């Protein structure tokens, strides 16, 4: 027992309790973000996601591969990093309502953070092309959800028009506060590795995230916190690859509904990130995406959603510099899209609760 009044050494578990008390992206990276003392912080403890080694993938490509598991964020995707900023700043400016178009994850995140802030949230989603888990999230968090009989690009254009006539804040990644928050993932990667990786593989949809990561890596590099910059390697789905093809895609199509986008808002940002980092934006087929989706679960025990697996599909298809360090960003949780997983496996028939039937059923 320490003597009364004695100065106590922190217990050995202090670093653990500090982790448990992780205050979220804004408090953790305050000096890198455009916030001030009067910004009301709306946080659900986002960020500080695992960066895990991927030994089997590493063997396959002959490089050290790590996975940034963004599905571990509060609503199950990287969007929470940007949404804590977008909603906090919207509330600071007096917003009473926010609106977004979404392929699912943005709507889930916006709905959650708006509910936390006590403001209204409206989301426009493409009818029939949003994973069930994401729809469930937007609805249960209490957003006003409207399905549009068209794709994401049209929904986003409706949102922009709405914002011209109504006093609502758009919380898509066209809102610069979103990208500010999302760059924090790059900071975490540099902190975990002690430097930037050689390459960063990332799925590209509306192209905000690759833009945000590149900003984050550049800022840490400029501040002397990293000695190098990673090659940014973006991957689009082949049926929705406007940046790769150099033209808008009118009817984008892919199993990876999260990145089913034909006119990315941050097109220039993605091109700039790829060009100035010595990286690229390439396409991966749905077949390659699904193979990577399954491989990540069976070989690395990470269950992500199909769009997220585009980063690993791209790495597997294009290879890595031998001996380099590569981070693949897994943007969303696999539980968001149970249908995509179930469609790849065989769901077993039920058997009677008798030992022979169970043994027979297990094929033992
Ligand atoms: N991965 C997932 C799981 C996503 O939900 C998204 C985008 C991306 C990757 C691509 O990121 O748009 O910054 O290039 N989802 C948006 C949404 C469009 O509405 O949830 P991006």
Short mmCIF file of N, CA and C in Angstrom, two decimals, residues 22-28 41-49 72-74 77 80-85 113 188:
data_model
loop_
_atom_site.label_atom_id
_atom_site.label_comp_id
_atom_site.label_asym_id
_atom_site.label_seq_id
_atom_site.Cartn_x
_atom_site.Cartn_y
_atom_site.Cartn_z
N UNK A 22 -9.16 6.26 -25.10
CA UNK A 22 -8.95 6.94 -26.39
C UNK A 22 -10.12 7.91 -26.65
N UNK A 23 -9.81 9.18 -26.83
CA UNK A 23 -10.89 10.18 -26.89
C UNK A 23 -11.46 10.44 -28.27
N UNK A 24 -11.04 9.67 -29.26
CA UNK A 24 -11.56 9.91 -30.60
C UNK A 24 -10.60 10.75 -31.43
N UNK A 25 -10.94 10.90 -32.70
CA UNK A 25 -10.03 11.51 -33.68
C UNK A 25 -9.75 12.99 -33.39
N UNK A 26 -10.76 13.76 -33.03
CA UNK A 26 -10.55 15.21 -32.89
C UNK A 26 -9.65 15.50 -31.69
N UNK A 27 -9.94 14.92 -30.54
CA UNK A 27 -9.11 15.17 -29.37
C UNK A 27 -7.68 14.64 -29.58
N UNK A 28 -7.57 13.53 -30.29
CA UNK A 28 -6.25 12.92 -30.46
C UNK A 28 -5.39 13.69 -31.45
N UNK A 41 -17.41 18.94 -29.56
CA UNK A 41 -16.90 17.69 -30.14
C UNK A 41 -17.93 16.58 -30.07
N UNK A 42 -18.33 16.14 -31.25
CA UNK A 42 -19.28 15.03 -31.34
C UNK A 42 -18.47 13.81 -31.74
N UNK A 43 -18.25 12.92 -30.79
CA UNK A 43 -17.38 11.76 -31.04
C UNK A 43 -18.01 10.49 -30.50
N UNK A 44 -17.75 9.40 -31.17
CA UNK A 44 -18.14 8.08 -30.65
C UNK A 44 -16.90 7.23 -30.38
N UNK A 45 -15.75 7.90 -30.23
CA UNK A 45 -14.51 7.17 -29.95
C UNK A 45 -13.90 6.55 -31.18
N UNK A 46 -14.15 7.17 -32.34
CA UNK A 46 -13.62 6.65 -33.61
C UNK A 46 -12.10 6.74 -33.68
N UNK A 47 -11.52 5.94 -34.58
CA UNK A 47 -10.07 5.96 -34.78
C UNK A 47 -9.38 4.91 -33.92
N UNK A 48 -8.03 4.96 -33.90
CA UNK A 48 -7.21 3.98 -33.16
C UNK A 48 -7.58 2.56 -33.58
N UNK A 49 -7.77 2.36 -34.86
CA UNK A 49 -8.14 1.03 -35.35
C UNK A 49 -6.90 0.15 -35.48
N UNK A 72 -13.35 -1.59 -37.62
CA UNK A 72 -13.41 -1.54 -36.16
C UNK A 72 -13.86 -0.17 -35.64
N UNK A 73 -14.19 0.74 -36.52
CA UNK A 73 -14.73 2.04 -36.10
C UNK A 73 -16.15 1.88 -35.55
N UNK A 74 -16.65 2.89 -34.84
CA UNK A 74 -17.94 2.75 -34.15
C UNK A 74 -19.12 2.33 -35.03
N UNK A 77 -17.10 1.54 -40.26
CA UNK A 77 -16.34 1.96 -41.44
C UNK A 77 -15.51 3.20 -41.15
N UNK A 80 -16.45 7.23 -40.08
CA UNK A 80 -16.60 7.86 -38.76
C UNK A 80 -15.50 8.89 -38.49
N UNK A 81 -14.31 8.66 -39.05
CA UNK A 81 -13.21 9.62 -38.85
C UNK A 81 -13.55 10.99 -39.43
N UNK A 82 -14.21 10.96 -40.58
CA UNK A 82 -14.59 12.22 -41.22
C UNK A 82 -15.88 12.77 -40.61
N UNK A 83 -16.75 11.86 -40.19
CA UNK A 83 -18.06 12.32 -39.71
C UNK A 83 -17.95 13.03 -38.37
N UNK A 84 -17.01 12.62 -37.52
CA UNK A 84 -16.86 13.32 -36.24
C UNK A 84 -16.51 14.79 -36.52
N UNK A 85 -15.68 15.03 -37.53
CA UNK A 85 -15.32 16.40 -37.90
C UNK A 85 -16.51 17.12 -38.55
N UNK A 113 -23.82 9.95 -36.00
CA UNK A 113 -23.23 11.17 -35.42
C UNK A 113 -24.26 12.28 -35.30
N UNK A 188 -2.13 7.53 -37.98
CA UNK A 188 -2.05 6.32 -37.14
C UNK A 188 -1.10 5.29 -37.76
#
